[in-house]
Amino acid sequence: MRFKVLSKATIERIEAEFPKYPDKRSLTLPALRFAQEEIGYVSEPAMIDIAELLDLTPIQVYEVATFYSQYNMKPVGKYLIQVCKTLACSLVGAMPIVEHIQNSLGIGIGGTTEDGVFSLKVVECLAACGSAPMMQINNRYYEHLTPEKVDRILSDLKQHGESDLATGPFMLPVLQG
Amino acid sequence: MSSEVTLKINGRDVRVEKGTRVIEAAKLAGAEIAHFCYHPKLKPDANCRMCLVEIEKMPKLQTSCSTEVAEGMVVETASEKVLDAQKGVMAFLLGNHPLDCPECDQGGECQLQDFAHQYGAMTSPFGEVKRTFEKSYFGPLIEKEMNRCVSCLRCVRYCDEVIGSNALGSMNRGSMHEVGAFARQELDCEFCGGCIQICPVGALTSRLAMFDYRTWQLKKTESICNYCGDGCTLTLEAAKAEITRVSSETGTGRNGGDLCARGFFGYGAVNHESRLTRPVFRLADGMLEVTWQWAFEKASEGLKAVIEKHGPQAVGGVISAQCTNEAVYLFQKLMRETVGTLHVDSGARFGYINAVSALTEVFGSARMASYEDILASDCLLVFAGEMTETNPITALKVKEAVRKNKAKLITVSPYNSRRETYISHLPHLAHRHLQIAVGSESSAILGLTKALLETDPASAIPRPLLEKMKAAVSGISFESIEAASGISEAQFREAAALFRSAQRGVLIVGRSVLRGEAGYQSMLRLAELAMLAGQVGRPGCGMLALAKESNAFGAIEMGGVPEFLPGLQVTVPEARGHTLLEMIDAAGRGEIKALYLVGENPLRSIPQKKVEAALQNLELLICQDLYPTETTDLADIILPACSYAEQSGHFTNQEGEIQKLRAAIDPVGNAKPDWEIFSTLIHALKTKEKRPYQELLGHASADVVWKEAVMAMPQGWPTQKGASPEALSAYAAGAQITWPLPKKVEAAGRFALQVGQSLFHAGRMSTYASGLSTLMGAPAVLIHPEDAEHLGLDPDELVQLSGDSEKEGVRLPVKTSKKIAEGTLFVPEHFALTLKTLLPFTVDETTGVPYGDRGWVVLSKVSVAAS
Amino acid sequence: MPKYELILFKNMAQPGYKGSLEEYRETGGYTALEKVLKDISPAEVIDEVKKSGLRGRGGAGFPTGLKWSFIPKDQVGPRYLCCNADESEPGTYKDRQLMERDPHQMLEGMAICCYAIGAQRAYIYIRGEFDLGAEILERAIDEAYKAKVIGKDIFGSGFNLDISVHRGAGAYICGEETALLESIEGKRGKPRIKPPFPAIHGLYQEPTVINNVETLANVPHIINRGAEWFASIGVGKSTGTRIFSVSGHVKKPGNYEVPMGVTLREMIYEFAGGVRGDKQLKAFIPGGASAPMMKPEHLDTPMDFESVAAAGSMLGSGAITVMDEDTCIVWAATNLMEFFHHESCGQCTPCREGSAWVLQILYRIEQGHGRAGDVDQLEYLCKHIEGKTVCAFGEAEIGPILSSINHFRAEYEQHIEEKGCPFHPNAALSMAH
């Protein structure tokens, strides 16, 4: 087999992007994302597969994977909670939100709950400074956070796999009337 | 428009080439600018920010490594502003540096140390906790001490831009940036040592000689590498009696300072404990170490006895193509003049003779292309997919032409074009790769020739030759060529048209042709093909034949072969002696009674039962060598010779460049330089009475021998380069062109096996180098990953290769390699292997070159119980 | 009614507007593209944009028309437009709204730009975290292909254009235009040395324009309503409107589109409703984290490129972050330095080594381990980063540090003398990286 871990579907998903770029190497970032979507993180065999597909050496993929903060180099929980801590968020209470999550999940920053459902990270600015404090869980933003709201989001996710408290198309201030 | 500009540096007018970087212009103006990331071999990266200078009209300081000169530019390299900025950069670099110079192998040649010194003893204002990285290793040969790293990326850039191995990279970012290999694993690359050489600090050092020296204690001697025909200049660095390190200064020699694994890590063979250090004489009941006096007496008495009894033609001699020109010249003189035999041959018989014979036959010269021609070419046709392994530095020239000059590359080889993970691989770089069936080189030459003949043959080709060529291909169809080679008519036409349309095309031929069946004929056909494509006889065009041995060209040119006297003067047919194989046969028949073998080990190089019987049949066998071999075990007298590192002389590389070797250390033990042994023997054979051997030495030094050899060369030597019109028209008139009919061989469940050279070894000598045997200490059979998977083979699993499935064969572990084509196998030749006995053995009709590197084998799994 | 006429936010300010292609066309969308393709030559488009005085909205404020005009006219071969949707400057969240609420506005701007510079391929480089934004854009691009406003032979003009979304993966530095190019090429986001500039050797070494989302969103309006109309908005060389993102200690944080030249006081006290809890204003950042901090005495500075620069800071990305009287300035500077240290690409010495060094000193001061001379040392380090780096990140990271020292040196000294932070409630530092 030419590929060690990536599924046929993921390989085809990457290949489907080839026509958009004159150079296959441009697929490095998308390929890493697709791989992470498939296996939860960027594993070494996944990077070797990507290198093989894109005609690169594994280190050329690894260089990129370790540069960008969104790639998980190790497995993480089903829901990766990323709370922004940069200035605007911290001014209005990001760290109390982090503490609240730590207490309610019983994990530290960088930790994963024993059931593997949640991981917690503190991250830099996510461009939601007006609706701080905020967090990103997997691919959705949750804003204007309060401890109560956080509790609901986490329980929604655990129970239903989604939460209607996720932000939709963004607008601030919200339209009057 | 002038190609020069004038600028002012520190008040001084400087005139330099356009495109020069300010840092280089400043150097010419006598102002060395401190730097780390700048290196003349690399594209500017301007990351260290050390080389900042002030340029008039520019508000910010500029990095002089990335700024090109401009007319009227005014540069200050040492103003207060500049010094302040550079001091700042030094403070940043030294902040987290461990300052562990006393235990750093770079100490004494470290740019950080030098520039820190230059900027005054600094009390670093850094008062924080130092960042520390754990020490790690790039595999068994390279140590990485990230704490010393200045993140200049010279190692990564060299690996990418020059070698094309892409084995090193950056990881993480910001202040946690590190250089390293994939996922912190050990490196698995070409091990060219370039990252160590180019590191300006002590971040990357060789583990081969850790803490063995302080750099200033090393005695440095510039010489030529012994491991292939590329002819690289290297600096042998010795502590006391041992070679401790090898380097090559940027820009020097034919290699421009680049080395391969063999050059950089292969020096350990010189001081290996197995070296022969004393003459040995065979007694009835064993071997006796003797003095040189005894050895010379016994050798000359033995030779005299054979000559007296059987006549001079009962003596034969063969000398290695890794011996110097001086050695070869004196050896052939000893044999031809002193002994009076016609039978003298050299290791060039194993293939390179095909190149020199064919090129001189067609063009009147074997000096048909240089590395400069490769670099200047816009299209390269390479019949050597294995070039990275056999001739790594010449392969670098090809890569440079492709990357920097956008030259088109056509490769013809049984390898496939998949990327071998961290080994640069020419077919992978090729714009057109003709992936031929193993052993079908001559069919590929035929296909290309036919395509050229039918479309657009060059006009300069002699008419009679053209007619003969046309006649020779008529009646051979592309279908039959495709059946034999696997290459379609369209592919041949495309590749031929590409090469034909080049402004400056160079044809490179490697061992798969020179050591493949009918190599001499193939070489003639390639010479014709080059003419057909219009790629000879104009500047920047030509043909280069790759040599395996460091002095293959020189061994032939010095007269070390029966067909040529010194200076490539063709011997008359009746005075032509035996080739190596003919000597073996003659010994078998009892015609040759004494053999003098210098660095040759026919018991291993010719896998034929008859060799041992022939050697046993001799009355006298003299072996002169560096190490004990299968053949020295049979010798009556063994003479210990000096290696390349212990003697002076000259090598002639595959371009025909004659280069000087210099002794870097004293002879190991009691070994002697080859020339000294021959010079002594010449006089010993001429004298009747016994004399101290020192008095018999006829030449005061290698230089004296060289002067004599040069005098023996024809007039004008060695300036004749390129085709001579007279030779060409003579060839055109006399040429007889026949093509072997293309034949398709059915695999029938078998694999096509190729035995060849590994990047990490050259012949057997390199296996004595601990650095190289660490990289490859045992043979394995390389197989395509999908074939391995199909057969259910795990890495390192033992398999059996045999002539047919019934017979016991050779057992080897498997390794997968993406460059190996499906259905083929590759085994390196450097380890004592009976493998070659499985392969068909043929001998070239014209040149007597033995061929036995490829054939069909059955691969079968060895069950655990059976093994 | 808004106080000033909305241009970029006009559509989305209509109740129920979802940003679909159909809705966008109902408001006159893609007529500007049709007009240029049918009636206006590329050179004239560039002239029009030049005349409008439009300047880059990403931060540097470079004249857009001039940037387009640097693309070689006669050179054969591909050329590219990259829309910079990396929106990473802390405090800034305007492009997110433009993309998610009215994606066709910027797509139309991109198409016009591509026509003007002769590009047939454009990429939207969107930060990886904007997953929703990327989905919305991808949907909008699909709509646009179906409606044939991008793709082959647009409006029968023979002009072809392909647009794709390329997602980043978490790196502030990729907002730097050459780092962005490296990232699209599939490499680490390391800014390139300049020259050569992207207009000559950009994406895949071909001529390339990189423009911010807001910049491109303005283009259809300039074509529709004319350069003179556009130039009449704003002040001096700062023409048009600008979307300011207000955050921090204000009552009504949000994105406000106003003509350039409105004062900071108006932005903070009128639009954003003033300081939360009616506390005193201590300091604010006028143009994203890399803009030097300002103090209340600067409140009457008009928000245009020149005036903010004259007041010692920069208009940058138009992000205003407000800090009230209880904010510890050393803590705020440290928080931002954590950000910059985390985001430094690490390629050049002063930034790689300097950011870590500065942060270590700041941590010590904030945590009560400051030493005499630390503030001088910070200044020394900042000055040896400034102007010495490959890209403008060097200037960015020292902005908050040097300005906070300038304006609040006594507060630093107080930390050192008192061996601790006088503002305990805020003293928690994440130190998470």
mmCIF file of N, CA and C in Angstrom, chain C residues 217-251:
data_model
loop_
_atom_site.group_PDB
_atom_site.id
_atom_site.type_symbol
_atom_site.label_atom_id
_atom_site.label_comp_id
_atom_site.label_asym_id
_atom_site.label_seq_id
_atom_site.Cartn_x
_atom_site.Cartn_y
_atom_site.Cartn_z
ATOM 1 N N ALA C 217 -13.223 45.078 -0.495
ATOM 2 C CA ALA C 217 -14.662 45.303 -0.403
ATOM 3 C C ALA C 217 -15.038 46.718 -0.838
ATOM 4 N N ASN C 218 -14.091 47.649 -0.720
ATOM 5 C CA ASN C 218 -14.342 49.026 -1.134
ATOM 6 C C ASN C 218 -14.382 49.202 -2.647
ATOM 7 N N VAL C 219 -13.720 48.269 -3.352
ATOM 8 C CA VAL C 219 -13.491 48.501 -4.784
ATOM 9 C C VAL C 219 -14.784 48.615 -5.612
ATOM 10 N N PRO C 220 -15.787 47.724 -5.413
ATOM 11 C CA PRO C 220 -16.997 47.871 -6.229
ATOM 12 C C PRO C 220 -17.661 49.236 -6.027
ATOM 13 N N HIS C 221 -17.598 49.759 -4.817
ATOM 14 C CA HIS C 221 -18.214 51.053 -4.545
ATOM 15 C C HIS C 221 -17.484 52.173 -5.266
ATOM 16 N N ILE C 222 -16.166 52.050 -5.334
ATOM 17 C CA ILE C 222 -15.401 53.077 -6.056
ATOM 18 C C ILE C 222 -15.786 53.067 -7.530
ATOM 19 N N ILE C 223 -15.928 51.855 -8.094
ATOM 20 C CA ILE C 223 -16.300 51.766 -9.509
ATOM 21 C C ILE C 223 -17.726 52.299 -9.707
ATOM 22 N N ASN C 224 -18.627 51.907 -8.812
ATOM 23 C CA ASN C 224 -20.025 52.318 -8.976
ATOM 24 C C ASN C 224 -20.230 53.813 -8.783
ATOM 25 N N ARG C 225 -19.575 54.353 -7.769
ATOM 26 C CA ARG C 225 -19.887 55.740 -7.406
ATOM 27 C C ARG C 225 -18.771 56.712 -7.751
ATOM 28 N N GLY C 226 -17.672 56.195 -8.226
ATOM 29 C CA GLY C 226 -16.625 57.075 -8.726
ATOM 30 C C GLY C 226 -15.566 57.410 -7.691
ATOM 31 N N ALA C 227 -14.363 57.625 -8.211
ATOM 32 C CA ALA C 227 -13.226 57.916 -7.345
ATOM 33 C C ALA C 227 -13.434 59.226 -6.590
ATOM 34 N N GLU C 228 -14.086 60.180 -7.249
ATOM 35 C CA GLU C 228 -14.229 61.491 -6.589
ATOM 36 C C GLU C 228 -15.137 61.404 -5.383
ATOM 37 N N TRP C 229 -16.205 60.650 -5.565
ATOM 38 C CA TRP C 229 -17.114 60.435 -4.430
ATOM 39 C C TRP C 229 -16.347 59.825 -3.257
ATOM 40 N N PHE C 230 -15.545 58.792 -3.574
ATOM 41 C CA PHE C 230 -14.823 58.089 -2.507
ATOM 42 C C PHE C 230 -13.841 59.026 -1.817
ATOM 43 N N ALA C 231 -13.138 59.785 -2.669
ATOM 44 C CA ALA C 231 -12.111 60.676 -2.129
ATOM 45 C C ALA C 231 -12.703 61.788 -1.289
ATOM 46 N N SER C 232 -14.007 62.042 -1.491
ATOM 47 C CA SER C 232 -14.634 63.123 -0.726
ATOM 48 C C SER C 232 -14.942 62.691 0.705
ATOM 49 N N ILE C 233 -14.905 61.394 0.947
ATOM 50 C CA ILE C 233 -15.132 60.896 2.304
ATOM 51 C C ILE C 233 -13.785 60.853 3.023
ATOM 52 N N GLY C 234 -13.782 61.168 4.292
ATOM 53 C CA GLY C 234 -12.544 61.116 5.055
ATOM 54 C C GLY C 234 -11.788 62.418 5.011
ATOM 55 N N VAL C 235 -10.526 62.360 5.402
ATOM 56 C CA VAL C 235 -9.732 63.589 5.427
ATOM 57 C C VAL C 235 -8.399 63.381 4.725
ATOM 58 N N GLY C 236 -7.969 64.399 4.019
ATOM 59 C CA GLY C 236 -6.640 64.417 3.410
ATOM 60 C C GLY C 236 -6.352 63.158 2.623
ATOM 61 N N LYS C 237 -5.237 62.522 2.960
ATOM 62 C CA LYS C 237 -4.825 61.318 2.230
ATOM 63 C C LYS C 237 -5.467 60.061 2.782
ATOM 64 N N SER C 238 -6.341 60.232 3.770
ATOM 65 C CA SER C 238 -7.044 59.080 4.320
ATOM 66 C C SER C 238 -8.497 59.174 3.860
ATOM 67 N N THR C 239 -8.754 58.526 2.712
ATOM 68 C CA THR C 239 -10.074 58.675 2.111
ATOM 69 C C THR C 239 -10.945 57.473 2.427
ATOM 70 N N GLY C 240 -12.244 57.687 2.286
ATOM 71 C CA GLY C 240 -13.211 56.613 2.480
ATOM 72 C C GLY C 240 -13.547 56.416 3.939
ATOM 73 N N THR C 241 -14.328 55.359 4.147
ATOM 74 C CA THR C 241 -14.661 55.026 5.525
ATOM 75 C C THR C 241 -13.653 54.029 6.045
ATOM 76 N N ARG C 242 -13.782 53.782 7.316
ATOM 77 C CA ARG C 242 -12.924 52.779 7.929
ATOM 78 C C ARG C 242 -13.745 52.050 8.972
ATOM 79 N N ILE C 243 -13.575 50.755 9.030
ATOM 80 C CA ILE C 243 -14.275 50.013 10.070
ATOM 81 C C ILE C 243 -13.346 49.903 11.275
ATOM 82 N N PHE C 244 -13.796 50.478 12.391
ATOM 83 C CA PHE C 244 -13.006 50.377 13.616
ATOM 84 C C PHE C 244 -13.603 49.303 14.510
ATOM 85 N N SER C 245 -12.760 48.394 14.973
ATOM 86 C CA SER C 245 -13.198 47.364 15.911
ATOM 87 C C SER C 245 -12.839 47.840 17.307
ATOM 88 N N VAL C 246 -13.850 48.017 18.146
ATOM 89 C CA VAL C 246 -13.572 48.510 19.496
ATOM 90 C C VAL C 246 -13.753 47.360 20.485
ATOM 91 N N SER C 247 -12.783 47.242 21.410
ATOM 92 C CA SER C 247 -12.829 46.133 22.368
ATOM 93 C C SER C 247 -12.272 46.585 23.709
ATOM 94 N N GLY C 248 -12.307 45.701 24.665
ATOM 95 C CA GLY C 248 -11.755 46.017 25.979
ATOM 96 C C GLY C 248 -12.822 46.606 26.893
ATOM 97 N N HIS C 249 -12.381 47.566 27.739
ATOM 98 C CA HIS C 249 -13.275 48.099 28.767
ATOM 99 C C HIS C 249 -14.211 49.167 28.221
ATOM 100 N N VAL C 250 -15.070 48.815 27.277
ATOM 101 C CA VAL C 250 -16.074 49.768 26.789
ATOM 102 C C VAL C 250 -17.454 49.148 26.972
ATOM 103 N N LYS C 251 -18.433 50.035 26.976
ATOM 104 C CA LYS C 251 -19.795 49.542 27.207
ATOM 105 C C LYS C 251 -20.338 48.828 25.978
#
